[in-house]
PDB file of C-alpha atoms in Angstrom:
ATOM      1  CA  UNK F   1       0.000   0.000   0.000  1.00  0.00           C
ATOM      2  CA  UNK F   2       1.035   3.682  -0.780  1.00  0.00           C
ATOM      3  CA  UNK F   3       0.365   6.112   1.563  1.00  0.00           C
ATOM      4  CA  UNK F   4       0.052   9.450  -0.123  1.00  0.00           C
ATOM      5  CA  UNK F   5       0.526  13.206   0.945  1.00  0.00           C
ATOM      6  CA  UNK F   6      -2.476  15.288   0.096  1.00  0.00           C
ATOM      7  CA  UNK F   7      -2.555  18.258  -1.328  1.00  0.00           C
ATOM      8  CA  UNK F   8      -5.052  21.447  -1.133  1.00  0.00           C
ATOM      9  CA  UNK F   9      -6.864  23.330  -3.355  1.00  0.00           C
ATOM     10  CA  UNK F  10      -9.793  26.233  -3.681  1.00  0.00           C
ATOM     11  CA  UNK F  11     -12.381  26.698  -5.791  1.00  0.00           C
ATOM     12  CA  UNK F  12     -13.988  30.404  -6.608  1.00  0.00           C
ATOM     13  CA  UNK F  13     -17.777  30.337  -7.341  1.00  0.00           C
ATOM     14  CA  UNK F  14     -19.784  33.533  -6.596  1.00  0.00           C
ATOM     15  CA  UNK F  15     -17.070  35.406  -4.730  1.00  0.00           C
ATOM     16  CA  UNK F  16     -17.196  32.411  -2.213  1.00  0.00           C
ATOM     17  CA  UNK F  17     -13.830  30.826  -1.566  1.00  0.00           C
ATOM     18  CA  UNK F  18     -14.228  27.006  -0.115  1.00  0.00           C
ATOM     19  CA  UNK F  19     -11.461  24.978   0.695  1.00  0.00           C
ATOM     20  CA  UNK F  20     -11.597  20.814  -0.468  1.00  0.00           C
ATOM     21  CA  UNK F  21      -8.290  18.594  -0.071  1.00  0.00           C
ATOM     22  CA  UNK F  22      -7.907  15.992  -2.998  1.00  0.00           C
ATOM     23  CA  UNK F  23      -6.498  12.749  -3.094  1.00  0.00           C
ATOM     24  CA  UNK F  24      -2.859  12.179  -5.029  1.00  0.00           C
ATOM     25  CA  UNK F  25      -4.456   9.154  -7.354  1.00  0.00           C
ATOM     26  CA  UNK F  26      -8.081  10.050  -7.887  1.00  0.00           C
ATOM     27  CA  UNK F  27      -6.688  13.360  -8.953  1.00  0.00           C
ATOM     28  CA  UNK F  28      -5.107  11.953 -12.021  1.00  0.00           C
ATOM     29  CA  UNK F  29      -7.749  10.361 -13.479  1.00  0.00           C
ATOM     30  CA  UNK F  30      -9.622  12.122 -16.289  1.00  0.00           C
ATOM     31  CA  UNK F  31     -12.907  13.193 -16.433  1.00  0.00           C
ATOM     32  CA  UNK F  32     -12.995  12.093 -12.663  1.00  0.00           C
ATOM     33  CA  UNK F  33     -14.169  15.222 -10.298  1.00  0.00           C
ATOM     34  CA  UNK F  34     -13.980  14.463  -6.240  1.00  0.00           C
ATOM     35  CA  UNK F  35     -13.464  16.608  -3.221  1.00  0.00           C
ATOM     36  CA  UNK F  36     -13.615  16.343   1.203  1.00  0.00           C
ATOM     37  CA  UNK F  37     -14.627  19.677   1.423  1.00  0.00           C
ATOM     38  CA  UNK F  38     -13.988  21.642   4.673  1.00  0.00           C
ATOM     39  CA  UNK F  39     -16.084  23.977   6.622  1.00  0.00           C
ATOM     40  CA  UNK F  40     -14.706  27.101   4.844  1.00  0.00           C
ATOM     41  CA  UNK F  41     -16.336  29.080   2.348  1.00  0.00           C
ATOM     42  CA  UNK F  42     -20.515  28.730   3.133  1.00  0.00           C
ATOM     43  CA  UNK F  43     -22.860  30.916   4.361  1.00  0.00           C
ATOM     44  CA  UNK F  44     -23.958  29.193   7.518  1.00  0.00           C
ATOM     45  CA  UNK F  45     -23.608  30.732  11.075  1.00  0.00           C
ATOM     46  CA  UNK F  46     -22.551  30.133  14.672  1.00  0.00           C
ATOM     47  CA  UNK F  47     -21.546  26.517  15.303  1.00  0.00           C
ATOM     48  CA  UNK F  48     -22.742  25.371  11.970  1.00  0.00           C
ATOM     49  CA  UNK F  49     -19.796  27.883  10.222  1.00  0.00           C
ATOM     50  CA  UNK F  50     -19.848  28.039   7.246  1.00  0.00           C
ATOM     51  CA  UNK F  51     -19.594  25.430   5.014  1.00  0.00           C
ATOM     52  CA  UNK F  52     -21.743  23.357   6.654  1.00  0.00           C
ATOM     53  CA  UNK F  53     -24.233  20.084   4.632  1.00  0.00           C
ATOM     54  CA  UNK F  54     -26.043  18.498   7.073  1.00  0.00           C
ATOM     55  CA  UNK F  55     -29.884  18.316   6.543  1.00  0.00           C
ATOM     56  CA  UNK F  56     -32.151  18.045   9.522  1.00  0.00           C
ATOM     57  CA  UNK F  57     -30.221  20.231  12.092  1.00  0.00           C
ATOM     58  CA  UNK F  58     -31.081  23.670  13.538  1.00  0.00           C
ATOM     59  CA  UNK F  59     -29.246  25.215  10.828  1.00  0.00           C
ATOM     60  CA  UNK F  60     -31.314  27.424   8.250  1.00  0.00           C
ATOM     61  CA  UNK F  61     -32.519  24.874   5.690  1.00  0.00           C
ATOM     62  CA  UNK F  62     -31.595  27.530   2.727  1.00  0.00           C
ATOM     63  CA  UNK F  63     -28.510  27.809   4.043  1.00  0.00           C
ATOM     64  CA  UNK F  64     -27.832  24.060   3.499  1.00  0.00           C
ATOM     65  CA  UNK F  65     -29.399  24.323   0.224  1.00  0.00           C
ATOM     66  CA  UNK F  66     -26.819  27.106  -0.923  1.00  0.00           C
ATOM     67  CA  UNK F  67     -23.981  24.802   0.820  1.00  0.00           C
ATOM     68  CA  UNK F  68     -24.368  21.910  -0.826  1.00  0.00           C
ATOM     69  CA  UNK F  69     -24.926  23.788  -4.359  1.00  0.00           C
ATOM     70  CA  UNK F  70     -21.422  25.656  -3.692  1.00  0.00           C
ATOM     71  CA  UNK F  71     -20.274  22.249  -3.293  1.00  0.00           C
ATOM     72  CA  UNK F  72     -21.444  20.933  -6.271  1.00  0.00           C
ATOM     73  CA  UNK F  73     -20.216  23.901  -8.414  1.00  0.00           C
ATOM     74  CA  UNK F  74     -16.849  23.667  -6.895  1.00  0.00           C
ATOM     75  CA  UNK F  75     -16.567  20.543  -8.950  1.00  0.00           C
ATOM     76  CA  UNK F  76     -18.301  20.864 -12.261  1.00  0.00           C
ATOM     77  CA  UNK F  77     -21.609  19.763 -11.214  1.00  0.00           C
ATOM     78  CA  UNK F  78     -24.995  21.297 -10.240  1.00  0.00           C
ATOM     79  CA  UNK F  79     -27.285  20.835  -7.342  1.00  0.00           C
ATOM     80  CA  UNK F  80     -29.828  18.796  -9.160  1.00  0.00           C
ATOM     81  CA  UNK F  81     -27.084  16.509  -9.672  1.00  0.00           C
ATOM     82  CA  UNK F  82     -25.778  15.680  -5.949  1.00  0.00           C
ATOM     83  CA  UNK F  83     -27.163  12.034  -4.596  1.00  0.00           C
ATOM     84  CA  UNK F  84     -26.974  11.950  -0.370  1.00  0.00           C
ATOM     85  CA  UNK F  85     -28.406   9.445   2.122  1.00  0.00           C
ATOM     86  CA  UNK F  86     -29.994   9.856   5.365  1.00  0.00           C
ATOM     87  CA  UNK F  87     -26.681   7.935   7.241  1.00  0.00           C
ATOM     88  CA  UNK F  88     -27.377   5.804   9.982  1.00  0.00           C
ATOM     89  CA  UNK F  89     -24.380   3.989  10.801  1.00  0.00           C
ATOM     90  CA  UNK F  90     -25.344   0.925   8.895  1.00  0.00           C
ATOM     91  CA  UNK F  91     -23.565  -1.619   6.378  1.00  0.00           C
ATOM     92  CA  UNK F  92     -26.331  -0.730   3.994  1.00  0.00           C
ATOM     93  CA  UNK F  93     -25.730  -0.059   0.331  1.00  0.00           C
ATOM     94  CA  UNK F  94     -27.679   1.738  -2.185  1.00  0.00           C
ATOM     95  CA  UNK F  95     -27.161   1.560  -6.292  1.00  0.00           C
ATOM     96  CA  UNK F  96     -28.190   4.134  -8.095  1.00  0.00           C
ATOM     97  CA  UNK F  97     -29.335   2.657 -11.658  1.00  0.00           C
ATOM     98  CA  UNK F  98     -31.552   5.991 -12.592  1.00  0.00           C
ATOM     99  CA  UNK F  99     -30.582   9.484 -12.979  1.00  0.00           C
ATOM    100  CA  UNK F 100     -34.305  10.164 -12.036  1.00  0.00           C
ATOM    101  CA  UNK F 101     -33.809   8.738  -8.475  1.00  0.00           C
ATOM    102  CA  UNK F 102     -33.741  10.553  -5.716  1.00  0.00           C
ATOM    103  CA  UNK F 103     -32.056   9.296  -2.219  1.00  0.00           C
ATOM    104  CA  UNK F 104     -31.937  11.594  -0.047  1.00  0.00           C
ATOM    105  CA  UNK F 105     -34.581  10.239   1.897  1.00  0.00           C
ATOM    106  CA  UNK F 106     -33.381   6.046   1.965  1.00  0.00           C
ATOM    107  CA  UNK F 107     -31.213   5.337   4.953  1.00  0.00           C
ATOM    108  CA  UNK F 108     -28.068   3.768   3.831  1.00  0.00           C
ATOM    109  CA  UNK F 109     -24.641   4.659   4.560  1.00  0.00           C
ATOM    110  CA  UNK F 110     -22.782   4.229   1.051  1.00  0.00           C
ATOM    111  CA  UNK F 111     -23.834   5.111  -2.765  1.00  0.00           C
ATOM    112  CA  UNK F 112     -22.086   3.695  -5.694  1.00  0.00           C
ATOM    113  CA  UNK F 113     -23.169   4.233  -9.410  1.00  0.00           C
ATOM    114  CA  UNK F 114     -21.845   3.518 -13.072  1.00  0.00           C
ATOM    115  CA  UNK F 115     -23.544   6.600 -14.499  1.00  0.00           C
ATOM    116  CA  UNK F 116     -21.664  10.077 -15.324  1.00  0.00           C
ATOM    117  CA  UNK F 117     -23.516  12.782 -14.266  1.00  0.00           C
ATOM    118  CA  UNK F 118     -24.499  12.253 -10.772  1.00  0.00           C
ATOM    119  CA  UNK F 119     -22.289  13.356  -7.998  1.00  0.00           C
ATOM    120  CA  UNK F 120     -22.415  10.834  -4.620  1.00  0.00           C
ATOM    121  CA  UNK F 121     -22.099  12.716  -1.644  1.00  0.00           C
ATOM    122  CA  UNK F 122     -21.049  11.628   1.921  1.00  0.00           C
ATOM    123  CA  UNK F 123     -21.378  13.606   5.182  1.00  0.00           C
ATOM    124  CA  UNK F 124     -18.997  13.720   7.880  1.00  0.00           C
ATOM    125  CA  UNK F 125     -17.716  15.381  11.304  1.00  0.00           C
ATOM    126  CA  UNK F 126     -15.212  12.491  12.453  1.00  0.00           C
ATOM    127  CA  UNK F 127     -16.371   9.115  10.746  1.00  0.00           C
ATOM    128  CA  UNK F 128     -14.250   8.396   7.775  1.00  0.00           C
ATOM    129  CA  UNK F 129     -15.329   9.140   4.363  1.00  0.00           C
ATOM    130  CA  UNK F 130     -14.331   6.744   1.263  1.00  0.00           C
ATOM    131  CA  UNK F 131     -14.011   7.535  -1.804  1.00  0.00           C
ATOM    132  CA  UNK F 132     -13.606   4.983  -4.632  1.00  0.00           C
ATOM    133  CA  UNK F 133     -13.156   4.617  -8.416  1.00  0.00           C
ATOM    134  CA  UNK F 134     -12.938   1.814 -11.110  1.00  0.00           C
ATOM    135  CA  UNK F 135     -10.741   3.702 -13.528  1.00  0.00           C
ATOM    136  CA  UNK F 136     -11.331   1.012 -15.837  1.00  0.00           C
ATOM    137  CA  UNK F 137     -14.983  -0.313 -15.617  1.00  0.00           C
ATOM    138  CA  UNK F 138     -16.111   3.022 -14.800  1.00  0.00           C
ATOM    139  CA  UNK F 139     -18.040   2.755 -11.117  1.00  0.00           C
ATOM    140  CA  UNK F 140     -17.857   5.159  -8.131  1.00  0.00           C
ATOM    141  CA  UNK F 141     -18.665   4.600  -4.555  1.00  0.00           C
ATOM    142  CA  UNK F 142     -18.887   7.045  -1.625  1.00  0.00           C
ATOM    143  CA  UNK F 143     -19.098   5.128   1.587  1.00  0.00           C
ATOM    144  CA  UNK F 144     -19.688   6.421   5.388  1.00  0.00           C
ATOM    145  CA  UNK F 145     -17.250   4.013   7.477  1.00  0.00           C
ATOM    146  CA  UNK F 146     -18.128   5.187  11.247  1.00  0.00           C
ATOM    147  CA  UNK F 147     -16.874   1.935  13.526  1.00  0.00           C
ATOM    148  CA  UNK F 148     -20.149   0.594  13.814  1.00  0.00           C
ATOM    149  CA  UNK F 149     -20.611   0.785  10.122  1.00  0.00           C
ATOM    150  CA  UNK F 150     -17.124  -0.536   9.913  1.00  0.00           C
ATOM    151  CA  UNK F 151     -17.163  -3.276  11.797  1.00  0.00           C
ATOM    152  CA  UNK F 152     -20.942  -4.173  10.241  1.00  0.00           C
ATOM    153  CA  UNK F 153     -19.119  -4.288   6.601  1.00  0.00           C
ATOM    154  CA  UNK F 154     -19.755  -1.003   5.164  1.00  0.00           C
ATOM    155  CA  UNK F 155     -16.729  -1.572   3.203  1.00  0.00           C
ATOM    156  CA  UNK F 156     -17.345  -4.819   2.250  1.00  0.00           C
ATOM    157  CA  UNK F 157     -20.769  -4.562   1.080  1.00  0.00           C
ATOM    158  CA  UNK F 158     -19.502  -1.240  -1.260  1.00  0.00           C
ATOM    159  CA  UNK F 159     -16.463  -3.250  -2.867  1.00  0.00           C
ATOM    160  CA  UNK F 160     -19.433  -5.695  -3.616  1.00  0.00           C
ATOM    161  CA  UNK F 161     -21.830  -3.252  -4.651  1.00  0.00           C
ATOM    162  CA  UNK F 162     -19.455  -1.832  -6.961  1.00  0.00           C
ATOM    163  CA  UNK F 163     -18.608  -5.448  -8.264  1.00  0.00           C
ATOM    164  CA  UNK F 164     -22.307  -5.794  -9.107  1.00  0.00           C
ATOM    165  CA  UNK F 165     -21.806  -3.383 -11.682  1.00  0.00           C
ATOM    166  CA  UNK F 166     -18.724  -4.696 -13.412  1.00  0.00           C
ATOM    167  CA  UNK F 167     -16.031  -3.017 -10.954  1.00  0.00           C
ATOM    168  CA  UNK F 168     -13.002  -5.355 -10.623  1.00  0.00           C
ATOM    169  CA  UNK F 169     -11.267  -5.442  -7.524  1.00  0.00           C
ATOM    170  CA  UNK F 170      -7.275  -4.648  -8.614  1.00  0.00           C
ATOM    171  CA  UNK F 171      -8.895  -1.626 -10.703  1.00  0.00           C
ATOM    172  CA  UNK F 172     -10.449   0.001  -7.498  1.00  0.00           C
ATOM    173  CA  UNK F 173      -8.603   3.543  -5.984  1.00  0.00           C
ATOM    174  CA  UNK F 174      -9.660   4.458  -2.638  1.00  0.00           C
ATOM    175  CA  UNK F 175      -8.938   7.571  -0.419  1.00  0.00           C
ATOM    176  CA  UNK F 176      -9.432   8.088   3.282  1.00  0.00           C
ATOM    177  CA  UNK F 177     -10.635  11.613   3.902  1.00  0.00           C
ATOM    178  CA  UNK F 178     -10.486  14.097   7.133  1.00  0.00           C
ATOM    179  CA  UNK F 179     -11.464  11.783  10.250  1.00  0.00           C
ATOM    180  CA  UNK F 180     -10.603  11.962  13.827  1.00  0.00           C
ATOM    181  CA  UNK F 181      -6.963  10.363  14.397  1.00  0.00           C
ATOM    182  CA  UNK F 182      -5.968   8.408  16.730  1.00  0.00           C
ATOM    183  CA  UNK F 183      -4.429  11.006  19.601  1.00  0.00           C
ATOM    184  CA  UNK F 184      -8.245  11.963  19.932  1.00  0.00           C
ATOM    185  CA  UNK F 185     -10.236   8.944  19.666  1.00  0.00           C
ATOM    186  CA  UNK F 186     -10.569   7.360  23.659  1.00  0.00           C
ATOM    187  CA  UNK F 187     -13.134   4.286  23.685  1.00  0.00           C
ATOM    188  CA  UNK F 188     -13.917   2.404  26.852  1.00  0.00           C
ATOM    189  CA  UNK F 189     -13.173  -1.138  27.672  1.00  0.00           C
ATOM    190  CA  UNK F 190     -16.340  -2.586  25.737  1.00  0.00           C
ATOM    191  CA  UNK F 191     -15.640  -0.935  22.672  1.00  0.00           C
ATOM    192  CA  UNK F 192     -11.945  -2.333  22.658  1.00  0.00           C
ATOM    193  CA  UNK F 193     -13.176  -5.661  23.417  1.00  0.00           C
ATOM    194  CA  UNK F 194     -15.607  -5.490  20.900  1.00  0.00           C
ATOM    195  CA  UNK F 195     -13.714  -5.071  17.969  1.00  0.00           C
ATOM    196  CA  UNK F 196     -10.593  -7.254  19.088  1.00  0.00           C
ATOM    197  CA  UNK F 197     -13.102 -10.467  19.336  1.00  0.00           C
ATOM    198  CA  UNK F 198     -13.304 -10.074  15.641  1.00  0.00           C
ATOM    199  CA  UNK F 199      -9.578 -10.859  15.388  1.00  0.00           C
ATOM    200  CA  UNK F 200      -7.038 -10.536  17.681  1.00  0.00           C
ATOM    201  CA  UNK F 201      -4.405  -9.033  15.642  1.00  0.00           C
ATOM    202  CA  UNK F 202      -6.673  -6.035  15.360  1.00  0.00           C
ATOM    203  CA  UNK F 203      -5.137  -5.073  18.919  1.00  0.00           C
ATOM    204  CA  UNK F 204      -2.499  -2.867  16.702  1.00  0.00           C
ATOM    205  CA  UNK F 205      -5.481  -0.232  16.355  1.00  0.00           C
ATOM    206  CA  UNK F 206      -5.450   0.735  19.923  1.00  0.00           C
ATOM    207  CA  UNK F 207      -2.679   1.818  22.558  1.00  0.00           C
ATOM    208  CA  UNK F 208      -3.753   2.615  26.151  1.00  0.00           C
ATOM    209  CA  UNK F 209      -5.251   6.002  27.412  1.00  0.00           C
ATOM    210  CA  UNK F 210      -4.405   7.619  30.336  1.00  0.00           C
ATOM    211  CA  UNK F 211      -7.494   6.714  31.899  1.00  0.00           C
ATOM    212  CA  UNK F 212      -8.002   3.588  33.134  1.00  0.00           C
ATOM    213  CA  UNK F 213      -9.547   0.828  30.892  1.00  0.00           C
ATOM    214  CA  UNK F 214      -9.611   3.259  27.749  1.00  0.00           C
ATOM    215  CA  UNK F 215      -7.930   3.170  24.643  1.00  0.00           C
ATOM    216  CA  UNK F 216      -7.347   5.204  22.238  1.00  0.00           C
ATOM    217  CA  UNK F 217      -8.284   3.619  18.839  1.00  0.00           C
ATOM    218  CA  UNK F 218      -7.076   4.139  15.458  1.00  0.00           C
ATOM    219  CA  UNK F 219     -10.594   4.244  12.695  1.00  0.00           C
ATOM    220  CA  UNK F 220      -8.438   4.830  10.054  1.00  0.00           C
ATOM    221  CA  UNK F 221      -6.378   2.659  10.048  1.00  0.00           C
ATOM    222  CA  UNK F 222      -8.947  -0.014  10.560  1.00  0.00           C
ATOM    223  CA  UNK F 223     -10.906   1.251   7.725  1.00  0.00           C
ATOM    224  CA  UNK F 224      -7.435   0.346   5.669  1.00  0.00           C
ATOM    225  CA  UNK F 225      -7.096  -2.753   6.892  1.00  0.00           C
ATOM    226  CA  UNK F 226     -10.514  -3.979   5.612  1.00  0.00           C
ATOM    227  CA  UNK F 227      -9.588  -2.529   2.546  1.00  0.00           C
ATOM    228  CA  UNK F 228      -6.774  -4.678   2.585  1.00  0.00           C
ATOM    229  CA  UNK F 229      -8.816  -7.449   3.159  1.00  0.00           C
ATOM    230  CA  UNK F 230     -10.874  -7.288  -0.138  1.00  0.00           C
ATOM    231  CA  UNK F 231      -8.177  -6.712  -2.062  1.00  0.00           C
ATOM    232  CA  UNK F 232      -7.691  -3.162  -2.571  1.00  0.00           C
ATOM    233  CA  UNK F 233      -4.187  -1.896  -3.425  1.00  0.00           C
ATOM    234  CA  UNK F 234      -4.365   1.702  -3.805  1.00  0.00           C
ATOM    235  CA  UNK F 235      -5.222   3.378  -0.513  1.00  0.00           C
ATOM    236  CA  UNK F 236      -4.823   7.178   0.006  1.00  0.00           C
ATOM    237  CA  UNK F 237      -4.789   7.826   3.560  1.00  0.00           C
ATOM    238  CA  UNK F 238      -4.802  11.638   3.874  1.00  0.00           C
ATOM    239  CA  UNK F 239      -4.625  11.472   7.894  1.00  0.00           C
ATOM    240  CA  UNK F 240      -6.135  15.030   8.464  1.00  0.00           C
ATOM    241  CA  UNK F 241      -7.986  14.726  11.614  1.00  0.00           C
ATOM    242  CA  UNK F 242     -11.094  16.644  12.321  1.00  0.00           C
ATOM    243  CA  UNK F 243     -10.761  16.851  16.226  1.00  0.00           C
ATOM    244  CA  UNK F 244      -7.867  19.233  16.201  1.00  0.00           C
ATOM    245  CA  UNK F 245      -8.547  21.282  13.317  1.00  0.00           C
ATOM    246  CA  UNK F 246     -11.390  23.516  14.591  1.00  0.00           C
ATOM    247  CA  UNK F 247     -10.989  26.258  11.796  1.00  0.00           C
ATOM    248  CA  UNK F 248     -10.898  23.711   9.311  1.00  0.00           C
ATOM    249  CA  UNK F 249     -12.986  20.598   9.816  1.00  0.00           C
ATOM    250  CA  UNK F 250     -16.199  20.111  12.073  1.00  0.00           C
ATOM    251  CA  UNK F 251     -15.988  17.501  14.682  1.00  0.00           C
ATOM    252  CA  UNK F 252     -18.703  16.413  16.283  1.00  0.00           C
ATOM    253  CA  UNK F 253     -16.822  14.744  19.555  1.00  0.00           C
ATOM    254  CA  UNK F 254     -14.918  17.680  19.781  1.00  0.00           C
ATOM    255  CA  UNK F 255     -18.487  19.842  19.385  1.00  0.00           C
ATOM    256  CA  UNK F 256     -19.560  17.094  22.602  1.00  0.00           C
ATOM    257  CA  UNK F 257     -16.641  17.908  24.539  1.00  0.00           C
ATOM    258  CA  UNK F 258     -16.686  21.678  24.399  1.00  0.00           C
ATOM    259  CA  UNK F 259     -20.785  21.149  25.368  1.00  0.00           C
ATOM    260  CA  UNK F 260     -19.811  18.618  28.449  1.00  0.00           C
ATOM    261  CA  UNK F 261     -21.417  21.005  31.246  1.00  0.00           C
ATOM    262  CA  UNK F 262     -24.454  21.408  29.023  1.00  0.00           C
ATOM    263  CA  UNK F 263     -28.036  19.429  29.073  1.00  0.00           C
ATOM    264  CA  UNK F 264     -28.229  19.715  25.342  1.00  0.00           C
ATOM    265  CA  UNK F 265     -27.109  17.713  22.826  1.00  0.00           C
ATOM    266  CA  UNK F 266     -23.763  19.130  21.253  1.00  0.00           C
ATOM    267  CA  UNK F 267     -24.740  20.702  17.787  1.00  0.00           C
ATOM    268  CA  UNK F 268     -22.214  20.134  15.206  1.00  0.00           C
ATOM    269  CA  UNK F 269     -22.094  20.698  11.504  1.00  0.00           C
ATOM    270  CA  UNK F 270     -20.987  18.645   8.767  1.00  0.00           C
ATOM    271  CA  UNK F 271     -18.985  18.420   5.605  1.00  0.00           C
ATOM    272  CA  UNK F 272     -19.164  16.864   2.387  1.00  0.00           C
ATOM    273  CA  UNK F 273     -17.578  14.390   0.608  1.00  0.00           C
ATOM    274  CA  UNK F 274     -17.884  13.901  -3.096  1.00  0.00           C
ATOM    275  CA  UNK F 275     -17.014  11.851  -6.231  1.00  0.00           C
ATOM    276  CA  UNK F 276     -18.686  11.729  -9.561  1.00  0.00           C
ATOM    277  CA  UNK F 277     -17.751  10.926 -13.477  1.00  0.00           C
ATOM    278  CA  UNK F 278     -18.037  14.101 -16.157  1.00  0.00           C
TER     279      UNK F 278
END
């Protein structure tokens, strides 16, 4: 596996300036457009600044609306073009076989397609977005890996998704966007446990936390081990992590811990992921 450095780049569309990073080998592929877009450069407010995609929040719904379209024009695309999910932490998969269909409202946590035109869009603030691309057979995937959908096969089920349309395996490139990193990721005893039944080498994902009986666990790099698994060779791990990055990147644990003496429920935008064919 090749682990490659990122590099950043803006995109200009009505005087607003947003920020996306871009993987090394997705960003040689013609007629290929893809971005993880940051928080910078939308039009929300307050703790959903600025940038921020996430439906079905106490943001301004418009203000979503003119998001996500920013989004889309940043890459060659328009609004009426972008495919989300309502994400639920799931291994579920949805194909998209009709530019007509609409999916914003099926709960699934990865979209993959063989048709140009449609951008597939992921949403984020700390799970790990993948991006993938069949250079040859021409298929896409965007794919929500938190660790429940992880460890349910999220991956999995997308490599075979994508195989149901003629993807081949050696052919796939993947890349790893912004996701909280190790250094800020402490689980508790059950969670550790939980994931090291599966297979004990998988201890290599966690070292100890200061506090007793916590860990601090490593998403990523799971997420490129069941990569490995399948058979994928070319992994882009960008390892930009959302937790310390507040300017930057919205993270939702982060968003919890600066809310810890509050009642409420930490509110926390998101950003957006995207891949699609020209």
């Amino acid at each position: 596996m090749k682990l490659s450095n990122i590099h950043i780049q803006k995109a200009t569309k009505k005087k607003e300036t947003i920020f996306m990073y871009t993987a090394p080998s997705l960003s040689k592929q013609a007629k290929l457009a893809h971005g993880f877009f940051t928080r910078i450069g939308g039009v929300s407010t307050s703790v959903y600044s600025s940038l921020n995609c996430q439906a079905n929040c106490n943001d301004n719904p418009e203000n979503i609306v003119t998001n996500q379209s920013l989004v889309c024009s940043a890459v060659g695309f328009n609004y009426n073009d972008l495919r989300i999910l309502d994400q639920i932490h799931s291994a579920s998969v949805i194909t998209i076989h009709n530019k007509e269909k609409t999916t914003s409202c099926l709960q699934a946590d990865a979209l993959v397609t063989s048709l140009s035109g449609i951008l597939l869009g992921i949403r984020t603030a700390d799970c790990v977005p993948i991006l993938f691309f069949d250079s040859k057979n021409k298929v896409i995937a965007a794919a929500h890996a938190g660790w429940k959908g992880t460890v349910a096969g999220v991956i999995e089920n997308t490599i075979l998704a994508m195989q149901n349309l003629g993807a081949e395996v050696p052919n796939i490139l993947t890349s790893i966007g912004p996701c909280i990193q190790q250094s800020f990721y402490e689980i508790d005893q059950a969670f550790y446990g939980g994931i090291v039944e599966q297979n004990n080498s998988y201890e290599r994902f966690f070292i100890r936390s200061k506090q007793a009986d916590h860990y601090m666990f490593d998403l990523p790099g799971y997420c490129v081990e069941k990569l490995q698994q399948v058979g994928v060779k070319t992994i882009d791990n960008l390892e930009i992590d959302t937790y310390s990055n507040p300017n930057i990147l919205f993270s939702f644990r982060r968003a919890a811990h600066e809310n810890k003496n509050s009642s409420k429920r930490a509110e926390c935008g998101r950003q957006l992921s995207v891949i699609g064919m020209l």
